[in-house]
Amino acid sequence: MSYNPVLDLPKSQMYRDMTALGIYDLDNGTLVRCEMRACQYGFQLLRELLDRLEQDWWPLSCSQERLEEWEGLLGIPPRPEASPEARRKGVLALLALGEPNRTPAGAAELLAAVGIIGEVEEDIASRRLRVRVTALGEGYRDAGECIRRARELLPAHLTVELEEAAG
C-alpha cells in the first residue's frame, strides 16, 4: 500500500480540515485520531480496489491474470503459447457477439476467436452456414475443441457445415 494512514495522517486533507476546526484533540492515541486512521485506511483500500478495477476492466489493457479470467468466462479454449494480442482480439470478438447485423465476415471473426480460421458462406435459402476451415488460429492445437466451441457460438437456426479446405 503506497499510503500509510498511521504515518501519513498529518499530511491528509481530512486531518488539516479537522485541525482547523479547533474542536478535536488529534494527538496520538485519542479516539478521534484512531477513528480517522481507520476511516482513511478503509478509504485507501477502496481506492486501491477501484484503481485495480479501472486497470483490469477492459480486455485490451487488462492484466494477464484477468485476460485468463475473460477467456474462461467466454469459454475460449486455453492457448498459453498464443500472443497476448491474439488472445485479446479473441475476447473482444466474443464480447461483440450481440452486435446487430452480424455478417458472414463477422462470423469468420468470431470463429477465429475460438481457433478456426476460414471462409464463411451463408446460404439463407437452404438455411446453411458453410465454413471452409483453412487453419487453426495462433496457439490452438486441438481442432476438436475449437469445433465444439464454434458450434456453440454459431446461429442455432442454421445448419452448420464445417469442411477442411483442400490443398
mmCIF file of C-alpha atoms in Angstrom:
data_model
loop_
_atom_site.group_PDB
_atom_site.id
_atom_site.type_symbol
_atom_site.label_atom_id
_atom_site.label_comp_id
_atom_site.label_asym_id
_atom_site.label_seq_id
_atom_site.Cartn_x
_atom_site.Cartn_y
_atom_site.Cartn_z
ATOM 1 C CA MET A 1 0.000 0.000 0.000
ATOM 2 C CA SER A 2 1.559 3.301 -1.038
ATOM 3 C CA TYR A 3 -0.288 5.310 1.598
ATOM 4 C CA ASN A 4 0.147 4.534 5.284
ATOM 5 C CA PRO A 5 -2.731 6.124 7.214
ATOM 6 C CA VAL A 6 -0.851 5.873 10.506
ATOM 7 C CA LEU A 7 2.240 7.696 9.267
ATOM 8 C CA ASP A 8 0.650 9.946 6.649
ATOM 9 C CA LEU A 9 -2.407 11.119 8.567
ATOM 10 C CA PRO A 10 -0.994 14.603 9.307
ATOM 11 C CA LYS A 11 -0.452 15.081 5.552
ATOM 12 C CA SER A 12 -4.108 14.389 4.733
ATOM 13 C CA GLN A 13 -6.756 16.951 3.909
ATOM 14 C CA MET A 14 -9.062 15.347 6.479
ATOM 15 C CA TYR A 15 -6.509 15.929 9.249
ATOM 16 C CA ARG A 16 -5.907 19.535 8.189
ATOM 17 C CA ASP A 17 -9.640 20.263 8.000
ATOM 18 C CA MET A 18 -10.378 18.787 11.421
ATOM 19 C CA THR A 19 -7.386 20.552 12.996
ATOM 20 C CA ALA A 20 -8.594 23.857 11.574
ATOM 21 C CA LEU A 21 -11.927 23.439 13.358
ATOM 22 C CA GLY A 22 -10.087 23.551 16.686
ATOM 23 C CA ILE A 23 -12.595 21.347 18.490
ATOM 24 C CA TYR A 24 -10.879 17.959 18.152
ATOM 25 C CA ASP A 25 -7.863 16.657 20.050
ATOM 26 C CA LEU A 26 -5.871 14.909 17.332
ATOM 27 C CA ASP A 27 -2.866 13.946 19.453
ATOM 28 C CA ASN A 28 -1.607 10.359 19.229
ATOM 29 C CA GLY A 29 -3.827 7.833 20.954
ATOM 30 C CA THR A 30 -7.037 9.854 21.051
ATOM 31 C CA LEU A 31 -10.230 8.189 19.958
ATOM 32 C CA VAL A 32 -10.857 10.751 17.197
ATOM 33 C CA ARG A 33 -7.382 10.236 15.734
ATOM 34 C CA CYS A 34 -7.800 6.450 15.812
ATOM 35 C CA GLU A 35 -11.179 6.748 14.071
ATOM 36 C CA MET A 36 -9.649 8.999 11.425
ATOM 37 C CA ARG A 37 -6.860 6.465 10.828
ATOM 38 C CA ALA A 38 -9.387 3.649 10.481
ATOM 39 C CA CYS A 39 -11.505 5.673 8.040
ATOM 40 C CA GLN A 40 -8.520 6.690 5.964
ATOM 41 C CA TYR A 41 -7.241 3.116 5.884
ATOM 42 C CA GLY A 42 -10.653 1.953 4.627
ATOM 43 C CA PHE A 43 -10.748 4.716 2.017
ATOM 44 C CA GLN A 44 -7.243 3.789 0.884
ATOM 45 C CA LEU A 45 -8.195 0.127 0.455
ATOM 46 C CA LEU A 46 -11.281 1.153 -1.504
ATOM 47 C CA ARG A 47 -9.193 3.458 -3.704
ATOM 48 C CA GLU A 48 -6.721 0.664 -4.455
ATOM 49 C CA LEU A 49 -9.568 -1.705 -5.370
ATOM 50 C CA LEU A 50 -11.049 0.917 -7.677
ATOM 51 C CA ASP A 51 -7.627 1.506 -9.278
ATOM 52 C CA ARG A 52 -7.263 -2.235 -9.886
ATOM 53 C CA LEU A 53 -10.768 -2.413 -11.311
ATOM 54 C CA GLU A 54 -10.012 0.525 -13.604
ATOM 55 C CA GLN A 55 -6.862 -1.170 -14.885
ATOM 56 C CA ASP A 56 -8.407 -4.619 -15.350
ATOM 57 C CA TRP A 57 -11.912 -3.962 -16.651
ATOM 58 C CA TRP A 58 -11.080 -3.774 -20.371
ATOM 59 C CA PRO A 59 -9.605 -6.774 -22.247
ATOM 60 C CA LEU A 60 -7.230 -4.612 -24.312
ATOM 61 C CA SER A 61 -5.379 -3.355 -21.264
ATOM 62 C CA CYS A 62 -6.081 -5.860 -18.502
ATOM 63 C CA SER A 63 -3.503 -7.987 -16.718
ATOM 64 C CA GLN A 64 -2.591 -11.486 -17.896
ATOM 65 C CA GLU A 65 -4.495 -12.961 -14.957
ATOM 66 C CA ARG A 66 -7.654 -11.023 -15.838
ATOM 67 C CA LEU A 67 -7.283 -11.962 -19.521
ATOM 68 C CA GLU A 68 -7.310 -15.626 -18.483
ATOM 69 C CA GLU A 69 -10.475 -14.953 -16.467
ATOM 70 C CA TRP A 70 -12.116 -13.323 -19.516
ATOM 71 C CA GLU A 71 -11.200 -16.350 -21.647
ATOM 72 C CA GLY A 72 -12.613 -18.697 -19.036
ATOM 73 C CA LEU A 73 -15.855 -16.742 -18.756
ATOM 74 C CA LEU A 74 -16.283 -16.736 -22.530
ATOM 75 C CA GLY A 75 -15.346 -20.407 -22.929
ATOM 76 C CA ILE A 76 -12.315 -19.772 -25.123
ATOM 77 C CA PRO A 77 -10.130 -22.886 -25.218
ATOM 78 C CA PRO A 78 -6.791 -22.378 -23.414
ATOM 79 C CA ARG A 79 -3.815 -21.435 -25.573
ATOM 80 C CA PRO A 80 -0.916 -20.302 -23.393
ATOM 81 C CA GLU A 81 1.546 -20.165 -26.305
ATOM 82 C CA ALA A 82 -0.517 -17.596 -28.235
ATOM 83 C CA SER A 83 0.479 -13.934 -28.152
ATOM 84 C CA PRO A 84 -1.423 -11.688 -25.739
ATOM 85 C CA GLU A 85 -2.615 -9.601 -28.709
ATOM 86 C CA ALA A 86 -4.199 -12.630 -30.394
ATOM 87 C CA ARG A 87 -5.843 -13.650 -27.133
ATOM 88 C CA ARG A 88 -7.170 -10.139 -26.511
ATOM 89 C CA LYS A 89 -8.572 -9.986 -30.048
ATOM 90 C CA GLY A 90 -10.436 -13.260 -29.422
ATOM 91 C CA VAL A 91 -12.003 -11.947 -26.225
ATOM 92 C CA LEU A 92 -13.119 -8.759 -27.969
ATOM 93 C CA ALA A 93 -14.656 -10.727 -30.854
ATOM 94 C CA LEU A 94 -16.737 -12.766 -28.423
ATOM 95 C CA LEU A 95 -17.781 -9.699 -26.446
ATOM 96 C CA ALA A 96 -19.235 -8.299 -29.695
ATOM 97 C CA LEU A 97 -21.431 -11.398 -30.067
ATOM 98 C CA GLY A 98 -24.679 -9.471 -29.613
ATOM 99 C CA GLU A 99 -23.735 -6.884 -32.214
ATOM 100 C CA PRO A 100 -26.607 -6.191 -34.626
ATOM 101 C CA ASN A 101 -26.354 -7.075 -38.315
ATOM 102 C CA ARG A 102 -23.845 -9.882 -37.790
ATOM 103 C CA THR A 103 -22.455 -10.802 -41.232
ATOM 104 C CA PRO A 104 -20.513 -13.792 -42.578
ATOM 105 C CA ALA A 105 -17.364 -11.673 -42.147
ATOM 106 C CA GLY A 106 -18.353 -11.168 -38.510
ATOM 107 C CA ALA A 107 -18.920 -14.916 -38.151
ATOM 108 C CA ALA A 108 -15.431 -15.547 -39.540
ATOM 109 C CA GLU A 109 -14.033 -13.149 -36.936
ATOM 110 C CA LEU A 110 -15.978 -14.936 -34.222
ATOM 111 C CA LEU A 111 -14.710 -18.330 -35.379
ATOM 112 C CA ALA A 112 -11.136 -17.027 -35.382
ATOM 113 C CA ALA A 113 -11.640 -16.105 -31.717
ATOM 114 C CA VAL A 114 -12.129 -19.783 -30.887
ATOM 115 C CA GLY A 115 -9.378 -21.015 -33.179
ATOM 116 C CA ILE A 116 -10.935 -21.646 -36.587
ATOM 117 C CA ILE A 117 -9.505 -19.685 -39.491
ATOM 118 C CA GLY A 118 -11.527 -19.969 -42.651
ATOM 119 C CA GLU A 119 -14.146 -18.650 -45.011
ATOM 120 C CA VAL A 120 -17.801 -18.419 -44.101
ATOM 121 C CA GLU A 121 -20.527 -18.655 -46.693
ATOM 122 C CA GLU A 122 -24.138 -18.109 -45.758
ATOM 123 C CA ASP A 123 -26.921 -19.779 -47.760
ATOM 124 C CA ILE A 124 -30.148 -18.353 -46.348
ATOM 125 C CA ALA A 125 -32.398 -20.169 -48.865
ATOM 126 C CA SER A 126 -31.273 -23.601 -47.673
ATOM 127 C CA ARG A 127 -30.673 -22.392 -44.083
ATOM 128 C CA ARG A 128 -26.991 -23.343 -44.108
ATOM 129 C CA LEU A 129 -23.769 -21.809 -42.959
ATOM 130 C CA ARG A 130 -20.759 -23.345 -44.683
ATOM 131 C CA VAL A 131 -17.380 -22.866 -43.022
ATOM 132 C CA ARG A 132 -14.306 -23.778 -45.046
ATOM 133 C CA VAL A 133 -11.593 -24.313 -42.425
ATOM 134 C CA THR A 134 -8.145 -23.327 -43.693
ATOM 135 C CA ALA A 135 -6.127 -23.401 -40.448
ATOM 136 C CA LEU A 136 -6.211 -23.315 -36.680
ATOM 137 C CA GLY A 137 -5.600 -19.954 -35.017
ATOM 138 C CA GLU A 138 -2.453 -18.948 -33.195
ATOM 139 C CA GLY A 139 -1.801 -21.152 -30.196
ATOM 140 C CA TYR A 140 -4.612 -23.616 -30.855
ATOM 141 C CA ARG A 141 -3.715 -27.310 -31.026
ATOM 142 C CA ASP A 142 -6.968 -29.233 -30.552
ATOM 143 C CA ALA A 143 -9.219 -28.898 -33.614
ATOM 144 C CA GLY A 144 -11.996 -30.862 -31.888
ATOM 145 C CA GLU A 145 -12.189 -28.391 -29.008
ATOM 146 C CA CYS A 146 -12.236 -25.468 -31.447
ATOM 147 C CA ILE A 147 -15.033 -27.033 -33.486
ATOM 148 C CA ARG A 148 -17.055 -27.829 -30.352
ATOM 149 C CA ARG A 149 -16.808 -24.221 -29.167
ATOM 150 C CA ALA A 150 -17.566 -22.886 -32.668
ATOM 151 C CA ARG A 151 -20.785 -24.905 -32.841
ATOM 152 C CA GLU A 152 -21.885 -23.310 -29.550
ATOM 153 C CA LEU A 153 -21.404 -19.818 -30.969
ATOM 154 C CA LEU A 154 -22.826 -20.122 -34.463
ATOM 155 C CA PRO A 155 -26.525 -19.483 -35.145
ATOM 156 C CA ALA A 156 -28.757 -22.321 -33.999
ATOM 157 C CA HIS A 157 -31.318 -21.665 -36.753
ATOM 158 C CA LEU A 158 -28.801 -22.564 -39.495
ATOM 159 C CA THR A 159 -27.255 -25.937 -40.258
ATOM 160 C CA VAL A 160 -23.509 -25.527 -39.896
ATOM 161 C CA GLU A 161 -21.232 -27.435 -42.242
ATOM 162 C CA LEU A 162 -17.560 -27.425 -41.347
ATOM 163 C CA GLU A 163 -15.241 -28.640 -44.072
ATOM 164 C CA GLU A 164 -11.481 -28.618 -44.474
ATOM 165 C CA ALA A 165 -10.078 -26.631 -47.363
ATOM 166 C CA ALA A 166 -8.388 -28.782 -49.981
ATOM 167 C CA GLY A 167 -4.655 -28.372 -50.506
#
